[in-house]
Coordinates of C-alpha atoms in Angstrom, one line a residue:
X1 CA 34.6 -4.7 3.9
X2 CA 33.9 -3.7 0.3
X3 CA 36.1 -0.9 -1.0
X4 CA 34.7 1.6 -3.4
X5 CA 36.3 3.3 -6.4
X6 CA 37.3 6.9 -5.8
X7 CA 37.2 9.3 -8.8
X8 CA 39.4 12.4 -8.5
X9 CA 39.9 13.7 -12.0
X10 CA 41.3 17.1 -12.9
X11 CA 38.4 18.3 -15.1
X12 CA 34.7 17.8 -15.7
X13 CA 33.3 16.4 -18.9
X14 CA 31.4 19.3 -20.2
X15 CA 32.9 22.5 -21.7
X16 CA 33.2 25.4 -19.4
X17 CA 33.1 23.4 -16.1
X18 CA 36.5 22.7 -14.7
X19 CA 37.9 21.4 -11.4
X20 CA 41.2 21.4 -9.7
X21 CA 42.5 18.1 -8.3
X22 CA 40.6 17.2 -5.2
X23 CA 42.2 15.4 -2.3
X24 CA 39.8 12.7 -1.4
X25 CA 41.2 11.2 1.8
X26 CA 40.5 7.7 3.0
X27 CA 37.2 5.9 2.3
X28 CA 35.0 6.1 5.5
X29 CA 33.6 3.1 7.2
X30 CA 30.5 1.4 5.8
X31 CA 27.4 3.3 6.9
X32 CA 29.0 6.6 6.0
X33 CA 30.3 6.1 2.5
X34 CA 27.4 5.8 0.0
X35 CA 27.2 5.2 -3.7
X36 CA 24.1 7.3 -4.2
X37 CA 23.0 10.5 -2.4
X38 CA 19.4 11.6 -3.1
X39 CA 18.5 15.2 -2.3
X40 CA 14.9 16.3 -2.5
X41 CA 13.1 19.4 -1.3
X42 CA 10.0 18.2 0.6
X43 CA 8.8 14.9 2.0
X44 CA 6.9 13.2 -0.9
X45 CA 9.1 14.8 -3.7
X46 CA 11.4 11.9 -3.4
X47 CA 8.7 9.5 -4.6
X48 CA 6.8 11.7 -6.9
X49 CA 9.7 12.9 -9.0
X50 CA 12.5 10.3 -8.4
X51 CA 10.1 7.4 -8.1
X52 CA 11.2 3.9 -9.0
X53 CA 14.9 4.9 -9.0
X54 CA 15.0 4.7 -5.2
X55 CA 14.0 1.1 -4.6
X56 CA 16.0 0.1 -7.7
X57 CA 19.3 1.2 -6.2
X58 CA 18.7 0.4 -2.6
X59 CA 17.0 -3.0 -2.9
X60 CA 17.6 -4.4 -6.5
X61 CA 21.2 -3.2 -6.9
X62 CA 21.8 -3.1 -3.1
X63 CA 24.2 -0.1 -3.3
X64 CA 24.6 2.1 -0.2
X65 CA 22.3 5.2 -0.4
X66 CA 21.2 8.1 1.7
X67 CA 18.2 10.4 1.5
X68 CA 18.3 14.1 2.4
X69 CA 15.1 16.3 2.5
X70 CA 16.0 20.0 2.5
X71 CA 12.7 21.0 4.1
X72 CA 10.3 19.1 6.4
X73 CA 7.2 20.4 4.7
X74 CA 6.7 22.8 7.5
X75 CA 5.1 25.9 6.0
X76 CA 2.4 25.0 8.5
X77 CA 4.8 24.4 11.5
X78 CA 2.6 21.7 13.0
X79 CA 3.3 19.7 9.8
X80 CA 7.0 19.4 10.5
X81 CA 7.1 16.3 12.7
X82 CA 4.2 14.8 10.9
X83 CA 5.8 14.9 7.5
X84 CA 9.2 13.9 8.8
X85 CA 7.6 10.8 10.4
X86 CA 5.9 10.0 7.1
X87 CA 9.2 10.2 5.2
X88 CA 10.9 8.0 7.7
X89 CA 8.3 5.4 7.1
X90 CA 8.5 5.8 3.4
X91 CA 12.3 5.6 3.4
X92 CA 12.0 2.1 4.9
X93 CA 9.8 1.0 2.0
X94 CA 12.1 2.6 -0.6
X95 CA 14.8 0.5 1.0
X96 CA 17.1 3.0 2.7
X97 CA 19.0 1.5 5.6
X98 CA 19.2 4.8 7.6
X99 CA 16.7 7.5 8.4
X100 CA 16.6 10.6 6.1
X101 CA 18.6 13.7 6.9
X102 CA 16.5 16.7 7.9
X103 CA 18.3 20.0 8.0
X104 CA 14.9 21.8 8.4
X105 CA 15.4 24.6 5.9
X106 CA 12.1 26.5 5.9
X107 CA 9.4 25.3 3.5
X108 CA 8.6 28.5 1.6
X109 CA 6.3 28.5 -1.5
X110 CA 7.7 31.8 -2.5
X111 CA 6.5 31.5 -6.0
X112 CA 2.9 31.9 -4.7
X113 CA 3.6 33.7 -1.4
X114 CA 1.1 36.5 -0.8
X115 CA 2.8 39.9 -0.3
X116 CA 6.2 38.6 -1.3
X117 CA 8.5 41.5 -0.6
X118 CA 10.8 40.5 -3.4
X119 CA 8.2 41.5 -6.1
X120 CA 8.4 45.3 -5.4
X121 CA 9.6 46.8 -8.6
X122 CA 9.4 50.3 -7.2
X123 CA 11.7 49.8 -4.3
X124 CA 15.3 51.0 -4.3
X125 CA 16.9 48.9 -5.4
X126 CA 14.1 47.1 -7.1
X127 CA 13.2 43.6 -6.0
X128 CA 11.7 41.4 -8.7
X129 CA 12.9 37.9 -7.9
X130 CA 10.3 35.9 -5.9
X131 CA 12.7 33.0 -5.1
X132 CA 14.8 35.5 -3.0
X133 CA 12.1 35.0 -0.3
X134 CA 13.2 31.4 -0.1
X135 CA 16.8 32.4 0.3
X136 CA 15.9 35.0 2.9
X137 CA 14.1 32.4 5.0
X138 CA 16.8 29.8 4.5
X139 CA 19.4 32.1 6.0
X140 CA 17.9 32.1 9.5
X141 CA 14.3 31.1 9.3
X142 CA 13.1 34.7 9.4
X143 CA 11.9 36.9 6.5
X144 CA 13.7 40.2 6.6
X145 CA 12.4 41.2 3.1
X146 CA 15.3 43.7 2.5
X147 CA 17.6 41.5 0.4
X148 CA 20.2 41.4 3.2
X149 CA 19.9 37.7 3.8
X150 CA 19.6 36.4 0.3
X151 CA 23.3 35.6 -0.3
X152 CA 23.6 34.3 3.3
X153 CA 20.7 31.9 2.6
X154 CA 22.3 30.6 -0.6
X155 CA 25.6 30.1 1.2
X156 CA 24.1 28.3 4.1
X157 CA 22.2 25.9 1.8
X158 CA 25.3 25.3 -0.4
X159 CA 27.6 24.7 2.5
X160 CA 25.2 22.3 4.2
X161 CA 24.9 20.1 1.1
X162 CA 28.7 20.3 0.6
X163 CA 29.2 19.1 4.1
X164 CA 27.0 16.0 3.5
X165 CA 28.8 15.3 0.2
X166 CA 32.1 15.3 2.1
X167 CA 30.6 13.3 5.0
X168 CA 29.0 10.6 2.9
X169 CA 31.3 10.7 -0.2
X170 CA 28.7 9.7 -2.8
X171 CA 29.7 8.6 -6.2
X172 CA 26.5 9.8 -7.7
X173 CA 24.1 12.6 -6.6
X174 CA 20.6 13.2 -7.9
X175 CA 18.3 16.1 -7.3
X176 CA 15.5 18.3 -8.6
X177 CA 14.8 20.0 -11.9
X178 CA 16.6 23.3 -12.1
X179 CA 13.3 24.9 -13.0
X180 CA 11.6 23.4 -10.0
X181 CA 9.4 20.9 -11.9
X182 CA 6.1 22.8 -11.8
X183 CA 8.0 26.0 -10.8
X184 CA 8.2 25.5 -7.0
X185 CA 10.9 27.8 -5.7
X186 CA 12.1 25.3 -3.0
X187 CA 12.8 22.8 -5.7
X188 CA 14.7 25.4 -7.7
X189 CA 16.6 26.4 -4.6
X190 CA 17.5 22.8 -3.8
X191 CA 18.8 22.3 -7.4
X192 CA 20.8 25.5 -7.1
X193 CA 22.3 24.5 -3.8
X194 CA 23.2 21.0 -5.0
X195 CA 24.8 22.1 -8.3
X196 CA 27.0 24.6 -6.4
X197 CA 27.8 22.2 -3.5
X198 CA 29.0 19.6 -6.1
X199 CA 32.0 21.9 -6.7
X200 CA 32.4 23.4 -3.2
X201 CA 32.7 19.9 -1.6
X202 CA 35.6 19.1 -3.9
X203 CA 37.4 22.4 -3.4
X204 CA 40.3 22.2 -0.9
X205 CA 40.1 26.0 -0.5
X206 CA 36.4 26.0 0.6
X207 CA 36.4 27.9 3.9
X208 CA 32.9 27.4 5.4
X209 CA 33.2 26.6 9.1
X210 CA 31.0 23.5 8.8
X211 CA 33.4 22.0 6.2
X212 CA 36.4 22.1 8.6
X213 CA 37.9 18.7 9.3
X214 CA 36.1 17.0 6.4
X215 CA 38.3 16.0 3.5
X216 CA 37.4 17.4 0.1
X217 CA 35.3 14.9 -2.0
X218 CA 34.7 14.9 -5.7
X219 CA 31.5 13.1 -6.6
X220 CA 31.7 11.4 -10.0
X221 CA 28.3 12.3 -11.4
X222 CA 25.4 14.8 -10.8
X223 CA 22.0 14.2 -12.3
X224 CA 19.2 16.7 -12.4
X225 CA 15.6 15.7 -12.9
X226 CA 14.4 16.7 -16.4
X227 CA 17.8 18.5 -17.2
X228 CA 17.6 19.0 -21.0
X229 CA 21.3 18.2 -21.8
X230 CA 22.9 14.7 -21.9
X231 CA 19.5 13.2 -21.2
X232 CA 19.1 9.8 -19.5
X233 CA 16.0 7.7 -19.6
X234 CA 16.1 5.7 -16.4
X235 CA 15.2 2.1 -17.4
X236 CA 13.9 -0.8 -15.3
X237 CA 11.4 1.2 -13.2
X238 CA 8.6 -1.0 -14.7
X239 CA 10.5 -4.3 -14.5
X240 CA 9.4 -6.8 -11.8
X241 CA 12.2 -7.9 -9.5
X242 CA 12.3 -10.8 -7.1
X243 CA 14.1 -8.6 -4.6
X244 CA 11.0 -6.4 -4.5
X245 CA 8.6 -9.3 -4.0
X246 CA 7.9 -9.5 -7.7
X247 CA 6.8 -5.8 -7.8
X248 CA 8.3 -3.2 -10.0
X249 CA 10.4 -0.3 -8.5
X250 CA 7.7 2.0 -9.6
X251 CA 5.0 0.0 -7.7
X252 CA 7.2 0.0 -4.5
X253 CA 7.7 3.8 -4.8
X254 CA 3.9 4.2 -5.0
X255 CA 3.5 2.1 -1.9
X256 CA 6.1 4.3 -0.1
X257 CA 4.2 7.4 -1.2
X258 CA 1.1 6.0 0.6
X259 CA 3.0 6.8 3.8
X260 CA 2.5 10.5 3.0
X261 CA -1.0 10.6 4.3
X262 CA -1.0 14.3 5.1
X263 CA -0.3 14.9 1.3
X264 CA -3.2 12.6 0.2
X265 CA -0.9 9.7 -0.8
X266 CA 0.4 11.1 -4.2
X267 CA 1.6 8.9 -7.0
X268 CA 4.8 8.5 -8.9
X269 CA 5.1 10.7 -12.0
X270 CA 5.5 8.5 -15.0
X271 CA 5.7 8.5 -18.8
X272 CA 3.5 5.3 -18.6
X273 CA 0.5 7.1 -17.3
X274 CA -1.4 10.3 -18.1
X275 CA -3.9 12.3 -16.0
X276 CA -2.1 12.3 -12.6
X277 CA -1.2 15.6 -11.1
X278 CA 2.6 15.4 -11.8
X279 CA 2.8 13.2 -14.9
X280 CA 4.1 16.2 -17.0
X281 CA 7.3 15.8 -15.0
X282 CA 8.0 12.1 -15.4
X283 CA 10.4 10.4 -12.9
X284 CA 12.1 8.5 -15.7
X285 CA 13.7 11.5 -17.4
X286 CA 17.0 12.9 -16.1
X287 CA 20.0 14.8 -17.4
X288 CA 23.7 14.4 -16.6
X289 CA 24.6 17.9 -15.4
X290 CA 28.2 17.2 -14.5
X291 CA 30.6 14.2 -14.7
X292 CA 34.2 13.4 -14.0
X293 CA 33.9 9.9 -15.7
X294 CA 32.6 10.8 -19.1
X295 CA 29.2 10.9 -20.7
X296 CA 26.6 8.2 -20.6
X297 CA 26.4 6.1 -23.8
X298 CA 23.9 7.7 -26.1
X299 CA 21.5 5.7 -28.3
X300 CA 22.4 5.7 -32.0
X301 CA 18.8 5.1 -33.0
X302 CA 15.4 5.4 -31.3
X303 CA 14.7 2.7 -28.7
X304 CA 11.4 1.4 -27.3
X305 CA 11.0 0.8 -23.5
X306 CA 7.7 -1.0 -22.8
X307 CA 6.0 0.9 -25.6
X308 CA 7.5 4.2 -24.9
X309 CA 9.9 5.7 -27.5
X310 CA 13.3 7.0 -26.3
X311 CA 14.8 9.2 -28.9
X312 CA 18.3 8.7 -30.4
X313 CA 20.9 10.9 -28.7
X314 CA 19.5 10.1 -25.2
X315 CA 21.0 7.5 -23.0
X316 CA 19.0 4.5 -21.6
X317 CA 20.1 2.8 -18.4
X318 CA 20.9 3.9 -14.9
X319 CA 23.0 6.4 -13.0
X320 CA 26.0 4.0 -12.4
X321 CA 27.5 3.8 -15.9
X322 CA 31.3 4.4 -15.6
X323 CA 31.0 4.5 -11.8
X324 CA 30.8 0.7 -11.4
X325 CA 32.9 -1.8 -13.3
X326 CA 31.3 -2.7 -16.7
X327 CA 29.5 -6.0 -17.2
X328 CA 31.8 -8.9 -17.7
X329 CA 34.5 -7.9 -15.2
X330 CA 32.9 -9.8 -12.3
X331 CA 33.7 -7.9 -9.2
X332 CA 33.8 -10.1 -6.1
X333 CA 30.9 -9.9 -3.6
X334 CA 31.6 -8.7 0.0
X335 CA 29.8 -8.6 3.3
X336 CA 29.4 -5.1 4.6
X337 CA 31.2 -6.1 7.8
X338 CA 33.6 -8.9 8.5
X339 CA 31.9 -9.7 11.8
X340 CA 28.1 -9.8 11.9
X341 CA 26.6 -9.5 15.4
X342 CA 23.1 -11.0 15.1
X343 CA 20.3 -10.6 17.5
X344 CA 20.3 -13.3 20.2
X345 CA 18.4 -16.6 20.1
X346 CA 16.5 -18.4 22.8
X347 CA 16.9 -22.1 23.6
X348 CA 14.1 -24.2 22.2
X349 CA 12.6 -21.3 20.3
X350 CA 12.7 -21.2 16.5
X351 CA 15.1 -18.5 15.4
X352 CA 14.8 -16.0 12.6
X353 CA 18.0 -14.1 12.1
X354 CA 19.1 -11.4 9.7
X355 CA 18.7 -11.9 6.0
X356 CA 22.3 -12.3 4.8
X357 CA 21.3 -10.9 1.4
X358 CA 20.7 -7.6 3.1
X359 CA 24.3 -7.6 4.4
X360 CA 26.1 -8.0 1.1
X361 CA 27.2 -5.6 -1.6
X362 CA 28.5 -6.3 -5.1
X363 CA 29.1 -3.9 -8.0
X364 CA 27.7 -6.5 -10.3
X365 CA 24.2 -6.1 -8.9
X366 CA 23.9 -3.4 -11.6
X367 CA 24.3 -6.1 -14.2
X368 CA 21.8 -8.6 -12.6
X369 CA 24.3 -10.5 -10.6
X370 CA 22.9 -13.4 -8.5
X371 CA 24.4 -14.8 -5.3
X372 CA 24.3 -18.0 -3.3
X373 CA 24.7 -18.2 0.5
X374 CA 25.9 -21.1 2.7
X375 CA 27.2 -21.9 6.1
X376 CA 30.9 -22.8 6.1
X377 CA 31.3 -23.6 9.8
X378 CA 29.6 -23.5 13.1
X379 CA 27.1 -25.4 15.3
X380 CA 24.7 -27.7 13.5
X381 CA 21.4 -26.1 14.7
X382 CA 21.7 -23.0 12.4
X383 CA 20.9 -23.4 8.7
X384 CA 21.7 -20.9 5.9
X385 CA 19.4 -21.2 2.9
X386 CA 20.8 -20.4 -0.6
X387 CA 18.9 -17.1 -0.6
X388 CA 20.6 -16.1 2.7
X389 CA 17.6 -16.8 5.1
X390 CA 18.8 -18.0 8.5
X391 CA 16.8 -20.4 10.5
X392 CA 17.0 -23.1 13.2
X393 CA 16.2 -23.9 16.8
X394 CA 19.0 -24.0 19.3
X395 CA 18.9 -26.3 22.3
X396 CA 19.9 -25.9 25.9
X397 CA 23.3 -27.4 25.0
X398 CA 23.9 -24.3 22.7
X399 CA 23.7 -21.7 25.5
X400 CA 26.3 -19.0 25.2
X401 CA 27.9 -17.3 22.2
X402 CA 27.6 -19.3 19.0
X403 CA 30.0 -18.4 16.2
X404 CA 29.5 -19.3 12.6
X405 CA 31.3 -18.8 9.3
X406 CA 28.9 -17.7 6.5
X407 CA 29.8 -17.4 2.8
X408 CA 28.4 -15.7 -0.2
X409 CA 29.4 -16.9 -3.8
X410 CA 28.6 -15.1 -7.0
X411 CA 27.9 -16.6 -10.5
X412 CA 31.5 -16.5 -11.5
X413 CA 32.6 -18.5 -8.4
X414 CA 34.1 -15.5 -6.4
X415 CA 33.2 -15.7 -2.8
X416 CA 33.6 -13.8 0.5
X417 CA 33.3 -15.0 4.1
X418 CA 32.2 -13.3 7.3
X419 CA 31.9 -14.3 11.0
X420 CA 28.4 -14.4 12.4
X421 CA 28.0 -14.4 16.2
X422 CA 24.9 -14.7 18.3
X423 CA 24.1 -15.4 21.9
X424 CA 21.8 -18.2 22.9
X425 CA 20.1 -17.6 26.3
X426 CA 17.2 -18.4 28.6
X427 CA 15.5 -16.0 30.9
X428 CA 17.3 -15.2 34.2
X429 CA 15.7 -16.7 37.3
X430 CA 16.3 -16.1 41.0
X431 CA 18.4 -13.0 40.5
X432 CA 15.8 -10.3 40.2
X433 CA 13.2 -9.0 42.7
X434 CA 10.6 -7.2 40.5
X435 CA 8.2 -4.5 41.8
X436 CA 5.7 -5.7 39.2
X437 CA 5.3 -9.1 37.5
X438 CA 2.2 -9.8 35.4
X439 CA 2.5 -13.4 34.2
X440 CA -0.7 -13.1 32.2
X441 CA -1.3 -16.8 32.9
X442 CA -4.9 -16.5 34.0
X443 CA -7.5 -18.7 32.2
X444 CA -10.3 -16.2 32.7
X445 CA -11.5 -13.4 35.0
X446 CA -11.5 -9.6 35.1
X447 CA -8.0 -9.1 36.7
X448 CA -4.4 -9.8 35.7
X449 CA -2.6 -10.8 38.8
X450 CA 0.7 -9.1 39.9
X451 CA 3.0 -11.8 41.3
X452 CA 5.3 -9.3 43.0
X453 CA 4.6 -7.4 46.1
X454 CA 2.8 -5.1 46.7
X455 CA 0.6 -7.1 44.3
X456 CA -0.8 -4.3 42.1
X457 CA -3.3 -6.3 40.0
X458 CA -4.4 -5.0 36.6
X459 CA -8.0 -4.5 35.4
X460 CA -8.7 -6.5 32.3
X461 CA -11.0 -5.0 29.7
X462 CA -13.2 -6.9 27.2
X463 CA -10.7 -6.7 24.3
X464 CA -8.2 -9.1 26.1
X465 CA -8.3 -12.9 25.7
X466 CA -6.4 -14.9 28.3
X467 CA -5.0 -18.5 28.0
X468 CA -3.2 -18.0 24.7
X469 CA 0.0 -19.9 23.8
X470 CA 3.2 -18.4 25.3
X471 CA 6.6 -17.7 23.9
X472 CA 8.3 -20.8 25.2
X473 CA 7.5 -23.6 27.6
X474 CA 8.9 -21.8 30.7
X475 CA 6.9 -18.6 30.0
X476 CA 3.5 -20.1 30.5
X477 CA 0.5 -18.8 28.7
X478 CA -0.1 -15.3 27.3
X479 CA -2.8 -12.7 26.7
X480 CA -4.1 -11.6 23.3
X481 CA -5.0 -7.9 22.8
X482 CA -7.4 -7.1 20.0
X483 CA -6.2 -3.6 19.1
X484 CA -9.4 -1.9 20.1
X485 CA -9.8 0.7 22.8
X486 CA -10.8 -2.1 25.1
X487 CA -7.8 -4.2 24.3
X488 CA -5.8 -3.4 27.4
X489 CA -5.0 -4.1 31.0
X490 CA -4.7 -1.1 33.3
X491 CA -2.7 -1.0 36.5
X492 CA -3.3 2.0 38.8
X493 CA -0.5 4.6 39.1
X494 CA 2.0 4.0 41.9
X495 CA 5.4 5.3 42.7
X496 CA 6.8 1.7 42.7
X497 CA 6.0 1.4 39.0
X498 CA 7.5 4.8 38.1
X499 CA 10.9 4.9 39.9
X500 CA 13.8 7.2 39.0
X501 CA 15.8 4.1 37.8
X502 CA 14.1 1.1 36.3
X503 CA 14.1 -2.0 34.1
X504 CA 11.0 -3.0 32.1
X505 CA 10.8 -6.3 30.1
X506 CA 8.2 -8.3 28.3
X507 CA 7.7 -10.9 25.6
X508 CA 5.7 -9.6 22.6
X509 CA 4.4 -11.1 19.4
X510 CA 2.8 -8.9 16.7
X511 CA 0.0 -10.3 14.5
X512 CA -0.9 -7.3 12.4
X513 CA -1.4 -3.6 12.3
X514 CA 1.5 -2.8 10.0
X515 CA 2.0 1.0 9.7
X516 CA 0.5 1.8 13.1
X517 CA 1.9 2.1 16.6
X518 CA 1.3 -1.0 18.8
X519 CA 2.4 -0.9 22.4
X520 CA 2.8 -4.0 24.6
X521 CA 3.6 -1.9 27.7
X522 CA 3.4 1.8 28.6
X523 CA 3.4 4.1 31.5
X524 CA 3.3 7.7 30.2
X525 CA 2.0 11.2 30.5
X526 CA 1.9 13.6 27.6
X527 CA 2.2 17.1 29.1
X528 CA 4.9 17.3 30.0
X529 CA 6.1 14.2 28.2
X530 CA 7.2 11.6 30.7
X531 CA 7.4 7.9 31.5
X532 CA 8.3 4.9 29.3
X533 CA 6.8 3.0 26.4
X534 CA 7.6 0.0 24.3
X535 CA 6.3 0.1 20.7
X536 CA 6.1 -1.9 17.5
X537 CA 6.5 1.3 15.6
X538 CA 4.7 2.5 12.4
X539 CA 7.9 1.8 10.6
X540 CA 7.7 -1.8 11.8
X541 CA 10.7 -1.5 14.0
X542 CA 10.8 -2.1 17.8
X543 CA 11.0 1.1 19.7
X544 CA 11.7 2.2 23.3
X545 CA 10.4 5.7 24.2
X546 CA 11.2 7.7 27.4
X547 CA 9.8 11.1 28.3
X548 CA 12.1 14.0 28.8
X549 CA 9.7 16.9 29.5
X550 CA 10.0 18.4 26.0
X551 CA 9.3 15.4 23.8
X552 CA 10.3 11.8 23.8
X553 CA 13.7 10.1 23.4
X554 CA 13.0 7.4 20.9
X555 CA 15.4 4.4 20.5
X556 CA 14.8 2.2 17.5
X557 CA 16.0 -1.4 17.2
X558 CA 15.5 -4.3 14.8
X559 CA 12.5 -5.1 12.6
X560 CA 9.1 -6.3 13.8
X561 CA 8.5 -9.8 12.4
X562 CA 4.9 -10.8 12.5
X563 CA 4.0 -14.0 14.4
X564 CA 7.4 -14.3 16.0
X565 CA 8.0 -13.8 19.7
X566 CA 10.6 -11.1 20.7
X567 CA 11.9 -10.4 24.1
X568 CA 12.1 -6.6 24.8
X569 CA 13.8 -4.9 27.7
X570 CA 14.4 -1.2 28.4
X571 CA 16.6 0.1 31.2
X572 CA 17.4 3.5 32.7
X573 CA 20.2 3.9 35.3
X574 CA 19.6 7.6 35.9
X575 CA 21.8 8.7 33.1
X576 CA 21.7 6.2 30.2
X577 CA 18.6 4.6 28.5
X578 CA 19.3 1.2 26.9
X579 CA 17.1 -0.9 24.7
X580 CA 17.6 -4.7 24.3
X581 CA 15.9 -7.1 21.9
X582 CA 16.3 -10.9 22.5
X583 CA 19.0 -10.2 25.1
X584 CA 21.2 -8.1 22.9
X585 CA 21.8 -4.4 23.4
X586 CA 20.4 -2.7 20.3
X587 CA 21.0 1.0 21.1
X588 CA 21.5 3.4 24.0
X589 CA 21.1 7.1 24.6
X590 CA 22.2 9.7 27.2
X591 CA 19.0 11.3 28.4
X592 CA 17.3 12.6 31.6
X593 CA 14.0 10.6 31.9
X594 CA 11.1 12.3 33.7
X595 CA 8.8 9.8 35.5
X596 CA 5.1 9.6 34.9
X597 CA 3.5 11.0 38.0
X598 CA -0.2 10.6 37.1
X599 CA -1.4 7.9 34.7
X600 CA -1.7 4.1 35.0
X601 CA 0.6 1.5 33.7
X602 CA -1.0 0.0 30.6
X603 CA -0.4 -3.5 29.3
X604 CA -1.3 -4.2 25.7
X605 CA -1.9 -0.6 24.6
X606 CA -0.2 2.8 24.3
X607 CA -1.0 6.3 25.6
X608 CA -2.8 6.2 28.9
X609 CA -3.6 9.9 29.3

């Protein structure tokens, strides 16, 4: 596993800001330790104001990063889950490996809040600071209006951010303009919380309850958007990169912002464009607020970046100067884990495994490092292309666990190896007595036959085409569902199909509809939420939902790959829900599932209520 440099210096760079020595503790396992922590105020701020920086670090430089949204855009409470879902989808496009963090501090536009109690200059004592309404709400979600909760709101926000800094141990943190870009008090409050948490997280004497048990952590650098001192022009946002499909980071960020449908799909703010709503607050300009590793290298003379003049005295580059080794030192590449457990393969079915390039980190990515992948050992059927793409077709003789040695080599000849394991299997036969089995092997007709007693046949609607190619020779033919309201097969509700413990399974191949929910199988009721569903999610990941009365438990597995068959299975044993893709357990959850007691089982479509 790649180790990361830990910076624990005794003082900050800039006069007047000092630190005592922080005890950092051990580096956490990959998936917790990040290089970059991005903290925004609302879903969509991350793209508008931070823009191309996000896909540049996650995908071009491939450094571990995490996204935190202080609010969920919930001033209208019904927007909360909508905007969180939009940000989850956007985060995938930006390139974040994990879902964003949502502490759900209240979205409070206190700068324009009607009847803001903190603008009463005649009160005793006088209240003249509108942002105090934000702090009041952030204390407990309720507006007291008396000033009693203001300091509590500040402390709660600061300590929450400090906890995440200790938990994820970022080298670099970026956040909002201290003036709130266009003056939004939530942006101002976020910047205030982050600038204070930068110090609290490193202080061994910090006594907040939520920090207990987390070792102090001193981040190396903190950047504020548009901060006027120690300015940095973030370069490369308009450079095309092969890692981004020959798009620029700015273009990818604009695509991610299209996920924010409820906010009318805003655009990235940019110095390279005028006339958009937020272009007065360009995403390319930052300032180094605090550093333990020295200042960024300032330009001695003016420089021009794609026709835009960067003045002397500002820096031009990225956030990682002095954090990663400088160019020319050639740090070795490393797999993020020494043992890669890949999704399973099926005999006689072409296999598309994980892209090895997504499982490697190298400090030299910041300096345009290129890597070459290869297979060092293992069964002959699997091939590893130089760009890390895995392919091949296993045979019946390859059944069982297959183990491979894969290798990555950098331009300087340094290399790293990892073990890759995957299971090759065929469907079980003769060991299961199903209560429903729709083979979908009809050539025509209005019904889909159930091959298991009590033979609950399904009604086929006009948007279903039978006699399509199947997943493999032993699965027979399949049915094509056209995505319309008539693209479905309905099976009348029965207790046999909605038992207290169950296993559901199907083969599914997606041919389109990216960004929407596509369900191969569902038996659900929404009110109370109950039943089970399989989805190709709007984030293009396989999902297994189960109803639990107040909402759905959602398990997310690997990516949906268009035009590739995937075997999906979900189980519930009365206590634990498990989700399998291609025979491999992807994720599980402890949950009490409520059975659908009303609506039909539906093949090829989602909600049935």
